[in-house]
Coordinates of C-alpha atoms and ligand atoms in Angstrom, one line a residue:
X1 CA 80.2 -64.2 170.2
X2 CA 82.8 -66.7 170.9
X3 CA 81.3 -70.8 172.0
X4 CA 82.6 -70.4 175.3
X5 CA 80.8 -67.0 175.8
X6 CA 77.8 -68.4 174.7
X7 CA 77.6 -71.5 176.8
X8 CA 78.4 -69.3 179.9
X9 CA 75.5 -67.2 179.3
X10 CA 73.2 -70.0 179.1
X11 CA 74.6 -70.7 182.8
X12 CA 74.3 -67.1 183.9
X13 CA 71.4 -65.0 181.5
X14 CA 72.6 -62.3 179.5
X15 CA 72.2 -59.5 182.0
X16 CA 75.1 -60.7 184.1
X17 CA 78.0 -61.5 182.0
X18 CA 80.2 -59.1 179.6
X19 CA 83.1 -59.0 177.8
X20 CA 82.8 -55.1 176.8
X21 CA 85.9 -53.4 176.9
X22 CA 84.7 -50.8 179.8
X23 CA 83.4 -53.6 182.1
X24 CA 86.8 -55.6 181.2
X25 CA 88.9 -52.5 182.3
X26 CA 86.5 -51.8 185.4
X27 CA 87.6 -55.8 186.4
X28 CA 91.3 -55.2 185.6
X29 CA 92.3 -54.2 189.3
X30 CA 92.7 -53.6 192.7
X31 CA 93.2 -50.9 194.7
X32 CA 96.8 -50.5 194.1
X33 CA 98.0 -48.1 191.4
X34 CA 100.6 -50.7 189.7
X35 CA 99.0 -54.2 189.0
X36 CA 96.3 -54.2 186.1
X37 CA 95.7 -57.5 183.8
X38 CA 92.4 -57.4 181.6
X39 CA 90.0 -59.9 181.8
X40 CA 88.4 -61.4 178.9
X41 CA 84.9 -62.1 180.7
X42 CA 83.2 -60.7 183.8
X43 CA 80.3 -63.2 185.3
X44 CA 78.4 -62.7 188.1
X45 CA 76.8 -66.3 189.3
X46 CA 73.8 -66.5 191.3
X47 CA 74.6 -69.5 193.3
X48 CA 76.8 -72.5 194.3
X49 CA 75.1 -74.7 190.7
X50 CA 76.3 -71.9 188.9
X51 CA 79.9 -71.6 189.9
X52 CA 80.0 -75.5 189.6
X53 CA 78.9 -75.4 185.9
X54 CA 81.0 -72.2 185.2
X55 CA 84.3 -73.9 187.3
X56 CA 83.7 -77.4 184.6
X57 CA 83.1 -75.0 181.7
X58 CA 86.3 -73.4 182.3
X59 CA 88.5 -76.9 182.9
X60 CA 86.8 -78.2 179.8
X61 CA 88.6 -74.9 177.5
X62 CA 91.6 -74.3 180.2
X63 CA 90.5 -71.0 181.0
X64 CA 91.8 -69.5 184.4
X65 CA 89.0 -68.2 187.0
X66 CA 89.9 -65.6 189.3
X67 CA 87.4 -64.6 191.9
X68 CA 86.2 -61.2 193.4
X69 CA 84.8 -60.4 196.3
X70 CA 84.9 -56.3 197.0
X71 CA 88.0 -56.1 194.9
X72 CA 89.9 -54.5 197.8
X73 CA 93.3 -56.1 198.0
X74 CA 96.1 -54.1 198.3
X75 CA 98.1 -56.6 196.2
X76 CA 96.1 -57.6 193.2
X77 CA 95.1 -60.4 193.9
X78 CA 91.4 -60.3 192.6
X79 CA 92.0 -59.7 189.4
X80 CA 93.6 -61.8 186.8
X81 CA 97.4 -62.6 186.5
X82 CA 98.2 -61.7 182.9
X83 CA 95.9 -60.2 180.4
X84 CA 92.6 -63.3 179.7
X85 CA 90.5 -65.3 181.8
X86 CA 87.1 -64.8 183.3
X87 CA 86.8 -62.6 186.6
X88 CA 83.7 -64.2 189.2
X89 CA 82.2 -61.5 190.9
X90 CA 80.9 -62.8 194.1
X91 CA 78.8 -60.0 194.8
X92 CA 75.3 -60.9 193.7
X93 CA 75.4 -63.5 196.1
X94 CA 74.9 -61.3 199.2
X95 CA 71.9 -62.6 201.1
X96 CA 71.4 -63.3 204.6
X97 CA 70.6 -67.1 204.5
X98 CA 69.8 -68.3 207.9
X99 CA 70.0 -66.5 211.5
X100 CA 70.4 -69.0 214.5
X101 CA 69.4 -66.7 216.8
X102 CA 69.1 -69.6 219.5
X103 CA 72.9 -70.8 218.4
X104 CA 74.5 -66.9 217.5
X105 CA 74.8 -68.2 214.3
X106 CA 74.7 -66.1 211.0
X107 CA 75.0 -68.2 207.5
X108 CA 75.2 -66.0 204.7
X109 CA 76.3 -65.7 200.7
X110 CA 80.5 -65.7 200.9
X111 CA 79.8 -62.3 198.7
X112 CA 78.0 -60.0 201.6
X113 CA 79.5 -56.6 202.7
X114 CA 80.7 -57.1 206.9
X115 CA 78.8 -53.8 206.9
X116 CA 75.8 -55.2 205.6
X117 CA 75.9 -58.4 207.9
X118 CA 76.7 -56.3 210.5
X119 CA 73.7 -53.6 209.9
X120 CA 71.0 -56.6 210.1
X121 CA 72.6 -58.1 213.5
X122 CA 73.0 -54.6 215.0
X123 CA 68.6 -54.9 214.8
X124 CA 69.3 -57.5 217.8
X125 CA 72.2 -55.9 219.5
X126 CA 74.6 -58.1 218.0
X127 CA 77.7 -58.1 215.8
X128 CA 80.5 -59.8 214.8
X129 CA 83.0 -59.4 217.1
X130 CA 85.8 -59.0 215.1
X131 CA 84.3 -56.8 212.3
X132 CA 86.5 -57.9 209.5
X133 CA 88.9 -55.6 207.8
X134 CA 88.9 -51.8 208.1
X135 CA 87.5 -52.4 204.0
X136 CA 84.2 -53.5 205.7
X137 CA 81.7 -51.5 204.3
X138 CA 82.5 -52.7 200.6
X139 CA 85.0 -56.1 201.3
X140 CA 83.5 -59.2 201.2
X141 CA 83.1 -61.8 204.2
X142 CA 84.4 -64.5 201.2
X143 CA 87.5 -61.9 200.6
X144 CA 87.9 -61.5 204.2
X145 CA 88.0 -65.4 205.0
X146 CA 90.2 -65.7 202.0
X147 CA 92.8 -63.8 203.6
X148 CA 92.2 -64.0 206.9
X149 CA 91.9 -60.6 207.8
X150 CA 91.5 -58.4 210.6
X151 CA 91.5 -54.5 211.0
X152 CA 88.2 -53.3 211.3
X153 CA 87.7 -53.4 215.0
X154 CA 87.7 -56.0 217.4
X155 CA 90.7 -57.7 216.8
X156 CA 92.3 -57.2 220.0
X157 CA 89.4 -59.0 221.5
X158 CA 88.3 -61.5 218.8
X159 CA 91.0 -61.9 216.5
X160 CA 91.2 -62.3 212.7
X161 CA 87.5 -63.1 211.2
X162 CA 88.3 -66.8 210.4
X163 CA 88.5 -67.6 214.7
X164 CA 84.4 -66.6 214.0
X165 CA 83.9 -69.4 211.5
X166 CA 81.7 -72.1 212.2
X167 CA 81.4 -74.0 208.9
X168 CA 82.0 -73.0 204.5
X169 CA 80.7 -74.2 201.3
X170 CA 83.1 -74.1 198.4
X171 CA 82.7 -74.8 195.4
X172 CA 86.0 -76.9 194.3
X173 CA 88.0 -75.9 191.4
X174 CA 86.6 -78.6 189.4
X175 CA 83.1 -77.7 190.6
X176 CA 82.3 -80.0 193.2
X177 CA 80.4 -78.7 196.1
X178 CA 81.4 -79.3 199.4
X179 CA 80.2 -78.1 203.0
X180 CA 82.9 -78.6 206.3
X181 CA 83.0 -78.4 210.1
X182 CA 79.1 -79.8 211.5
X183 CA 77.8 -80.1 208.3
X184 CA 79.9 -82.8 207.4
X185 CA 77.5 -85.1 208.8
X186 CA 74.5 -84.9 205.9
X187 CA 72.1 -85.1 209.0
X188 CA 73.2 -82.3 210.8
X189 CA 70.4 -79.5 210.1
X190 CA 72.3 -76.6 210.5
X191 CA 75.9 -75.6 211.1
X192 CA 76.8 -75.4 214.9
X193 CA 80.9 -76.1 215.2
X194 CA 83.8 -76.1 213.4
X195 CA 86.3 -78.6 214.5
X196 CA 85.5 -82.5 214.1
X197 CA 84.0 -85.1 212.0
X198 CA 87.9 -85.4 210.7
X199 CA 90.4 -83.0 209.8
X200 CA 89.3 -78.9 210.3
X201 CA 88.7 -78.6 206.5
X202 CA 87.6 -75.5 206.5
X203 CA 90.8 -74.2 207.4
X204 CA 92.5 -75.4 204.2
X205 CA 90.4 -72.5 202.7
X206 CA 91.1 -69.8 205.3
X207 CA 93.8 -67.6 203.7
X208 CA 94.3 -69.5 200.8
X209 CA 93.6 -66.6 198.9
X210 CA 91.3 -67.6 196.5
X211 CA 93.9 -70.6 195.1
X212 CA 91.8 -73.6 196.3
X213 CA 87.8 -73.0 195.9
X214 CA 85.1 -70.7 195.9
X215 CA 83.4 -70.3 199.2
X216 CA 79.8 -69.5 198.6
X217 CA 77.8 -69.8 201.7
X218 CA 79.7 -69.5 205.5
X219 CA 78.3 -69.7 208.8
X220 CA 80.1 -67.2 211.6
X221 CA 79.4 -67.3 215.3
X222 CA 78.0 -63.7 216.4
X223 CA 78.1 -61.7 219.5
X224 CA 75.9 -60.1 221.5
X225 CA 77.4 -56.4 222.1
X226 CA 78.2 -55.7 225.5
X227 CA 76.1 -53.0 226.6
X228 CA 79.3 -50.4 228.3
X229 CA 82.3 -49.4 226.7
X230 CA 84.7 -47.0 227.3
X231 CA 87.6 -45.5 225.0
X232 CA 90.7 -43.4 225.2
X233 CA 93.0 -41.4 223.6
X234 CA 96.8 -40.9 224.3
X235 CA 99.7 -38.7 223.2
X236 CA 102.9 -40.6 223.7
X237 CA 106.4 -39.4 224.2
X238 CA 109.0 -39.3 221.2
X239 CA 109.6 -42.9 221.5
X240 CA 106.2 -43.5 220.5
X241 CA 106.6 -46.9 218.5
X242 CA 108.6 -48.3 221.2
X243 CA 106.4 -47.3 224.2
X244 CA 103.2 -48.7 222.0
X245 CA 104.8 -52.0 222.0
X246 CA 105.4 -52.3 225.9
X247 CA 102.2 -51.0 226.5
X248 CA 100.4 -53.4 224.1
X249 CA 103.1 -56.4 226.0
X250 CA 101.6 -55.5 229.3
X251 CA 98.0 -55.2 228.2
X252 CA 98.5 -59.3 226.8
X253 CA 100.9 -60.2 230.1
X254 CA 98.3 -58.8 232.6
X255 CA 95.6 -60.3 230.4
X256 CA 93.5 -57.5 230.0
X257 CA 89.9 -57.4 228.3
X258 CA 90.4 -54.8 225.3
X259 CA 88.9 -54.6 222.4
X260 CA 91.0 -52.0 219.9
X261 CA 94.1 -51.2 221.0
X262 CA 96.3 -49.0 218.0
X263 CA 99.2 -47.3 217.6
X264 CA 99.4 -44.6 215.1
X265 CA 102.8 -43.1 214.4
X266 CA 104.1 -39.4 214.6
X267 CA 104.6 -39.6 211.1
X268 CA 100.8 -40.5 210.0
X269 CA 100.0 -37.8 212.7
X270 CA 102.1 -34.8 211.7
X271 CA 101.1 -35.5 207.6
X272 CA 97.7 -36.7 208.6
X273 CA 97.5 -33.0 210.8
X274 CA 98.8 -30.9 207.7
X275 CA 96.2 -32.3 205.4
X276 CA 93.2 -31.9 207.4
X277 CA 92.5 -35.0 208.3
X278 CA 92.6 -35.0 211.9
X279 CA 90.9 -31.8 212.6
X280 CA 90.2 -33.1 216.7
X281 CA 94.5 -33.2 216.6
X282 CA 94.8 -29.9 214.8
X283 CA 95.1 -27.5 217.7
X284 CA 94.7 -30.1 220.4
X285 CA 97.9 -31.5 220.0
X286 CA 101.0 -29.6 220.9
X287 CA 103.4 -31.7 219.6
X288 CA 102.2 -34.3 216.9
X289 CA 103.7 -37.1 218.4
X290 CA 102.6 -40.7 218.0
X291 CA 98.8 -41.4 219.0
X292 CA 97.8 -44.7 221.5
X293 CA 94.3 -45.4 222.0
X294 CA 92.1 -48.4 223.4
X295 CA 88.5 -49.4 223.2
X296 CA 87.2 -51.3 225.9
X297 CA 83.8 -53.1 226.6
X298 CA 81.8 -54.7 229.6
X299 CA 78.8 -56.2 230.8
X300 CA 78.6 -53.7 234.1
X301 CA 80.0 -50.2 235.4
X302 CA 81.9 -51.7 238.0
X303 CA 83.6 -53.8 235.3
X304 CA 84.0 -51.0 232.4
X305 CA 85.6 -49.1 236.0
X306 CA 88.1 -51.6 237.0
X307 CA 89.2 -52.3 233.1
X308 CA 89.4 -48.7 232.8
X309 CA 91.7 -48.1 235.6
X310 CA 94.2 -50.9 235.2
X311 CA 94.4 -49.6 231.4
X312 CA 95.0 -46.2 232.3
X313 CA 97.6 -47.1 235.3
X314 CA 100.0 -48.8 232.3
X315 CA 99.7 -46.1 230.0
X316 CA 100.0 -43.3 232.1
X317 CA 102.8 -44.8 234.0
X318 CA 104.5 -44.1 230.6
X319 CA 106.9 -41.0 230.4
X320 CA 105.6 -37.9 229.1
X321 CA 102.3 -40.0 228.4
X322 CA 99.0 -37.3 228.1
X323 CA 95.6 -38.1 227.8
X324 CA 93.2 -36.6 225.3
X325 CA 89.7 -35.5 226.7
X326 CA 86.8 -37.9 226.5
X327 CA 85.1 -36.4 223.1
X328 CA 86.3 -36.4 219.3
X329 CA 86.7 -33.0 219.5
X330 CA 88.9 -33.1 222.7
X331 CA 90.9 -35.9 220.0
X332 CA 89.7 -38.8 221.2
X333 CA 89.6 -40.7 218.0
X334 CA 88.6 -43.7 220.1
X335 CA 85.2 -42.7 220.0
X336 CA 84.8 -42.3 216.8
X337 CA 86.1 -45.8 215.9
X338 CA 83.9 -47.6 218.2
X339 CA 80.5 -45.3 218.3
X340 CA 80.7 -44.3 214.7
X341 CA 82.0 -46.9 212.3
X342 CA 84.8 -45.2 212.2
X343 CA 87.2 -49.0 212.1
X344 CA 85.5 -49.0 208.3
X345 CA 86.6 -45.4 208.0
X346 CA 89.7 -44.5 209.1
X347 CA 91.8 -46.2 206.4
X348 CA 89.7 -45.1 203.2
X349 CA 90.9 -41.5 205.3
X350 CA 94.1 -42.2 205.7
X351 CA 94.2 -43.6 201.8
X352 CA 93.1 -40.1 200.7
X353 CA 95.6 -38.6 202.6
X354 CA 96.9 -36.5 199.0
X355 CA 95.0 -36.8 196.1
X356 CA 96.3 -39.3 193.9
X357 CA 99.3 -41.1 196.5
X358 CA 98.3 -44.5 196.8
X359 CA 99.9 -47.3 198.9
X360 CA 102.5 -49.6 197.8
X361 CA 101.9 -51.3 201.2
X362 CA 103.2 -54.4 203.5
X363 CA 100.1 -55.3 205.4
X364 CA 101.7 -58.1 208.3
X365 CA 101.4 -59.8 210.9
X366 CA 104.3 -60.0 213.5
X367 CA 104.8 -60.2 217.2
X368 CA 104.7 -57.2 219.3
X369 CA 108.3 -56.4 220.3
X370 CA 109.3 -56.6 216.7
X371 CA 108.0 -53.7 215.3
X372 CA 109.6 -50.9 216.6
X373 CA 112.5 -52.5 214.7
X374 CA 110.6 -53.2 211.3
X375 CA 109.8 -49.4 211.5
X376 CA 113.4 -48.2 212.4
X377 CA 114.6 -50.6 209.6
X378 CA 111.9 -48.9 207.4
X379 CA 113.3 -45.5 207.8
X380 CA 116.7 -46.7 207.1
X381 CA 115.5 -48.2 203.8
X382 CA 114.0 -45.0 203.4
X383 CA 117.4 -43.3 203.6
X384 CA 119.0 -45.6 201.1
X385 CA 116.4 -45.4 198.2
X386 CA 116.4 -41.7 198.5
X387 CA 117.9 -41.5 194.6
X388 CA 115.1 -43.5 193.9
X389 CA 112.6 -41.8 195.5
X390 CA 113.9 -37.9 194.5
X391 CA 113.1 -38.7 190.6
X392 CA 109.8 -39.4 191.6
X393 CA 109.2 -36.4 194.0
X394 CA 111.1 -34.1 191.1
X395 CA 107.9 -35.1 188.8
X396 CA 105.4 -34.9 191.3
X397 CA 106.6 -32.0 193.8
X398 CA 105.9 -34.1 196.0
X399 CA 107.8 -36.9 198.4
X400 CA 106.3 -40.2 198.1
X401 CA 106.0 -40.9 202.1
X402 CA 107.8 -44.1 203.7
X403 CA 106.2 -45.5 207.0
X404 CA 103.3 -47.5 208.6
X405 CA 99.7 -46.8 209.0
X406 CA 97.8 -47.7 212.3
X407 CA 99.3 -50.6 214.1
X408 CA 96.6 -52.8 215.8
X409 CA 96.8 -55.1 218.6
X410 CA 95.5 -58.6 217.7
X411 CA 95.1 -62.3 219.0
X412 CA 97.6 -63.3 221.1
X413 CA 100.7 -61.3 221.3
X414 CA 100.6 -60.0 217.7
X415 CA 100.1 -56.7 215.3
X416 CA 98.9 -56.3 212.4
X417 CA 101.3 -54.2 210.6
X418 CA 100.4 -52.1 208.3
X419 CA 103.7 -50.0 206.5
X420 CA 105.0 -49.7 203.3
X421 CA 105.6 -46.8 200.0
X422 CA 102.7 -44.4 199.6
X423 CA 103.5 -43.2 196.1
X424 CA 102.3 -41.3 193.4
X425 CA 100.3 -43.0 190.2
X426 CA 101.6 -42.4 186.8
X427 CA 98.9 -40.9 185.8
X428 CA 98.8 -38.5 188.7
X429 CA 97.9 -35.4 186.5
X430 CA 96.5 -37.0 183.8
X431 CA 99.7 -37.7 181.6
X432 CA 101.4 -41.1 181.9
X433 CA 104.5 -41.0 183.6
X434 CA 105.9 -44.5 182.8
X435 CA 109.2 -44.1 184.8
X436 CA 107.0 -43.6 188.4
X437 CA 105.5 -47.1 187.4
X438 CA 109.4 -48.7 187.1
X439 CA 110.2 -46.8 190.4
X440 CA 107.4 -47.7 191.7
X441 CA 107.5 -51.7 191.2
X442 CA 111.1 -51.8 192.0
X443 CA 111.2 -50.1 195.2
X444 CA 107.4 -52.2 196.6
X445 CA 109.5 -55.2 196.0
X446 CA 112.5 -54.0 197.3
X447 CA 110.2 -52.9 200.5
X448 CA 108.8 -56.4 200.4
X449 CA 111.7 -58.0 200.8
X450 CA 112.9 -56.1 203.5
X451 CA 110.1 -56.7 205.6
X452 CA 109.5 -60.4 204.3
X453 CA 113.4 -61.0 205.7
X454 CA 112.3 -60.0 209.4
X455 CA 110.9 -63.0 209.4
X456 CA 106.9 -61.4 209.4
X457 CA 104.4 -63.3 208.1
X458 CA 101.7 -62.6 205.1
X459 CA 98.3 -63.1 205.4
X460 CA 96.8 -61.2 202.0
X461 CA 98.9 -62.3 199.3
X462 CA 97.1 -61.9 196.3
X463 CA 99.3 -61.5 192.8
X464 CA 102.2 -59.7 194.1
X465 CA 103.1 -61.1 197.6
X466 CA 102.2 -64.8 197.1
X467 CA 104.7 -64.6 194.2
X468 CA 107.2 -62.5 196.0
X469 CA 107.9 -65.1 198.7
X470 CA 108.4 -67.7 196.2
X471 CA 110.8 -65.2 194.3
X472 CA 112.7 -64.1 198.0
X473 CA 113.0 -67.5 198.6
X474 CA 111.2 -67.4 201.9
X475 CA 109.1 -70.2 202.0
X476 CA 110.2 -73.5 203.3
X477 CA 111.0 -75.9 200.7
X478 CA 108.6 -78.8 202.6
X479 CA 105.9 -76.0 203.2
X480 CA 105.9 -74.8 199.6
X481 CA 106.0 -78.4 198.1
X482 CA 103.2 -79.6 200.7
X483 CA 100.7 -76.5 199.4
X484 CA 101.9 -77.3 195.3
X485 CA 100.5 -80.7 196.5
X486 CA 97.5 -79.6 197.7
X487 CA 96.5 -77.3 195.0
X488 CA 97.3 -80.0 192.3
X489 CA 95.0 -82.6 194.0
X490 CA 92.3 -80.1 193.7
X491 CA 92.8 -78.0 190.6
X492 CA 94.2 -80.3 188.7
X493 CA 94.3 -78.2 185.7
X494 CA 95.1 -74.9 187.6
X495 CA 92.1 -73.1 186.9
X496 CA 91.6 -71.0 190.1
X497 CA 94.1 -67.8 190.6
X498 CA 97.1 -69.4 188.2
X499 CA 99.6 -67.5 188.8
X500 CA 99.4 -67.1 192.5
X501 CA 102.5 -68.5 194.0
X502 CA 104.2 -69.4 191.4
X503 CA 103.1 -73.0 191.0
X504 CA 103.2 -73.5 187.3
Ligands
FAD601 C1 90.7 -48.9 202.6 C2 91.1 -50.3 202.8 C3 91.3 -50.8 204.1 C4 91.7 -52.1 204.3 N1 91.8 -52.5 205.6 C5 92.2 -53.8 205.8 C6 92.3 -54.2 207.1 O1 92.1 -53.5 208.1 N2 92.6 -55.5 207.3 C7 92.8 -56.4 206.3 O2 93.0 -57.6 206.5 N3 92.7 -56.0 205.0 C8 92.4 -54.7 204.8 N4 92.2 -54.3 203.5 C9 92.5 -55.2 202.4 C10 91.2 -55.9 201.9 O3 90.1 -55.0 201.8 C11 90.7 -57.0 202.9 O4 91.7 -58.0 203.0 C12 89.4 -57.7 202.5 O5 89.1 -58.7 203.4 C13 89.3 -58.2 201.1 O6 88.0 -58.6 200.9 P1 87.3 -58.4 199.4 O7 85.9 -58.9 199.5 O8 87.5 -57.0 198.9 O9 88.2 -59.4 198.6 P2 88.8 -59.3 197.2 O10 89.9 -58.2 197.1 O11 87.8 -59.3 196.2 O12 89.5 -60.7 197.2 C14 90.6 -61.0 198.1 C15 91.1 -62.4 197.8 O13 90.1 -63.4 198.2 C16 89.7 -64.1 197.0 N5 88.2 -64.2 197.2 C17 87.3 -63.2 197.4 N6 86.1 -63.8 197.5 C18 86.2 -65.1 197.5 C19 85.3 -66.2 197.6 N7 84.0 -66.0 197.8 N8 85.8 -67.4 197.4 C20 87.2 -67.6 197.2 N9 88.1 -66.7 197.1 C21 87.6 -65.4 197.2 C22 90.1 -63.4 195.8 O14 90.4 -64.2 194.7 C23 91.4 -62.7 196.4 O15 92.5 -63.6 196.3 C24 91.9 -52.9 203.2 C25 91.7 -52.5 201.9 C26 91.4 -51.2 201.7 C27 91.2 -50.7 200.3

């Protein structure tokens, strides 16, 4: 057993490190089928003390640290960059810490499921508004700060999950402990607000994916849920994407209430429809054109009523615009995504699609009336990788599947965009298939680029996108020098995610 093994063992106790091969290989990932780097070490701290004396440990020998939440980012980014290093798994640090109930305040350990928090509140009709990203049941509220995601239900309403947070611990890279927002002030009992006592610094750890501290404990404002909702299901005409958008436009521009509003493309439906995966579409739907639907809530009838009707009046105003009947088996999906969990759901679904595809995706944010281009672009990409893409579909029988997933209204006049390459893993049917890997890599950057230059903006970088922007040559030169600042000032020795970015 190595020194360094030893001493962080006598942080951690035997039972929760390793550094056998199986639990090395079971760290070396994500959820995409391309990225893998072996760590050396898997630890799984109990507490803040712990990551401090770990974080110094690893400064002392120059070992990097990546941390791990759920482990679902779609870009690698909690797992090491290059073979080595020690992977933090968060998730033993998954209590519930304090409930406010008087404030709506929830503080919990950064490595809690948003299902789990969410199961406790729902015992006093509350939730978290936005319910963090469509991962939930498994993702991390640490992960999901990290990258500031949204996606599993209540965006449109609430926004990514950082607008929730009221206040974070992190543990620095060098392993000092820190708490921001209220709790800057050591005589504050609990946390209560997030902006003041100087600069908002817990937002210098929002979306930083996982370059710039550990967050251990955060504190998110809750919600109660509004006791009537109401949710619908549309079939739009053949210019689906571009009818989604001016729908979603005049939802923001008449400032109406919703909740969920998504898009879901004709594409996704018709594949989706052959594979069984929408069973309510199956025979409901006609034509398998693109799907709209919207969740609403309230606090009365007469409310849920009047938000109903002006929502109805833009969509149906639409061309060619029919509406589904009011249950899941009529194919109103809408139901299921608010009644039944189904926002945590519907993309491990979609993800299954075929056995063994797996996205190379470009999960974005961008402004509404942009995507319809981004999507139109993306079929013309399509069109010219299709050499590319054939020597893949001759091994497999099958064509890898250009296009976007559900796109979801969020804050302000936003998406979140979720396209990309769904392709095939090289080990698809057990052999390896090295050339699907080369095809693969080259045409998720090539993708990446294409979407990066319409100007969208990332928000879960992890290995491959935070590197990719450096590589494009996307970021702005003041931008990029001001965050290599920042991250030098606080991890002096680049001991947190190195690699990320390209800083060294
Ligand atoms: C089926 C599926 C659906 C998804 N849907 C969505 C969606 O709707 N919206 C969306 O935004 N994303 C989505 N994702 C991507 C991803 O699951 C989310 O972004 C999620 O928030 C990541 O959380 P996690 O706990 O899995 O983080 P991880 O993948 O473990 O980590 C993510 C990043 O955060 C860092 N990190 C994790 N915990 C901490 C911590 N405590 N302190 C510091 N850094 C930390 C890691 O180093 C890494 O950089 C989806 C993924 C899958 C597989």
């Amino acid at each position: 057993m190595s020194e360094l093994y030893q001493k962080l063992e006598d942080i951690v106790s035997k039972n929760y490190i390793s550094n056998s091969e199986y639990i090395r290989h079971a760290y070396s990932r994500n959820v995409d089928p391309l990225l893998q780097c072996v760590p050396d070490i898997v630890i799984r701290p109990k507490d803040a003390q712990e990551i401090s004396e770990i974080l110094k440990i690893a400064n002392e020998e120059n070992i990097p640290v990546f941390v791990r939440g759920g482990g679902d980012c779609e870009f690698g980014g909690s797992k090491p960059i290059g073979d080595g290093g020690i992977v933090l798994d968060m998730k033993r640090m998954n209590r519930i810490i304090h409930f406010n109930q008087e404030n709506l305040i929830a503080t919990v350990e950064a490595g809690i499921s948003w299902g789990r928090l969410n199961e406790y509140l729902s015992m006093y009709g509350l939730y978290t508004g936005c319910m963090g990203p469509g991962s939930g049941m498994t993702a991390s509220i640490g992960g999901g700060i990290s990258h500031h995601s949204v996606g599993g239900g209540g965006c449109a309403k609430y926004g990514a999950c950082t607008n929730q947070l009221v206040s974070l611990e992190v543990v620095l890279p060098t392993g000092e402990i820190i708490e921001t927002g209220s709790q800057a002030n050591k005589f504050s009992p609990l946390p209560f607000n997030r902006f003041g006592n100087g600069p908002d610094l817990a937002g210098l750890f929002c979306g930083d994916n996982g370059i710039l501290g550990v967050k251990t404990k955060a504190s998110l404002k809750v919600f109660p849920k509004p006791p009537y909702a109401n949710y619908k299901t549309f079939v739009l005409n053949r210019k689906s994407a571009q009818v989604s958008s001016e729908i979603l436009y005049e939802i923001r521009h008449k400032g109406i209430d919703v909740y969920d509003a998504m898009y879901i493309m004709d594409l996704v439906v018709t594949v989706g429809c052959q594979q069984g995966l929408f069973p309510m579409w199956e025979s409901n739907l006609k034509r398998k054109r693109g799907i709209f639907f919207y969740t609403i809530e309230a606090n009365s009838e007469v409310e849920l009523e009047e938000k109903t009707k002006q929502l109805d009046n833009i969509i149906l105003s639409k061309n060619k615009t029919e509406e589904l009947g009011s249950e899941l088996s009529d194919g109103n999906i809408a139901r299921w995504h608010y009644e039944e969990q189904g926002h945590w759901q519907m993309y491990h679904n979609l993800w299954g699609m075929f056995p063994a595809l797996e996205p190379l995706t470009a999960e974005c944010f961008t402004p509404i009336n942009t995507y319809p281009h981004i999507l139109a672009d993306l079929d013309q990409w399509d069109i010219e990788h299709n050499d590319d893409i054939q020597k893949i579909t001759e091994i497999t029988g099958q064509r890898p599947i250009t296009g976007s997933g559900p796109i979801l209204l969020i804050d302000g006049c936003n998406v979140e965009l979720t396209c990309g390459f769904t392709s095939y893993s090289a080990y698809f049917d057990g052999k390896h298939h090295s050339i699907i890997d080369e095809i693969n890599l080259k045409l998720w950057k090539s993708i990446l680029e294409r979407v990066t230059k319409h100007g969208v903006q990332w928000y879960m970088m992890g290995d491959m996108m935070s590197r990719m922007m450096v590589d494009f040559g996307a970021y702005q030169e003041k931008f990029y020098e001001l965050m290599k600042n920042i991250k030098k000032t606080l991890d002096p020795n680049s001991i947190l995610s190195r690699g990320k970015y390209n800083f060294e």
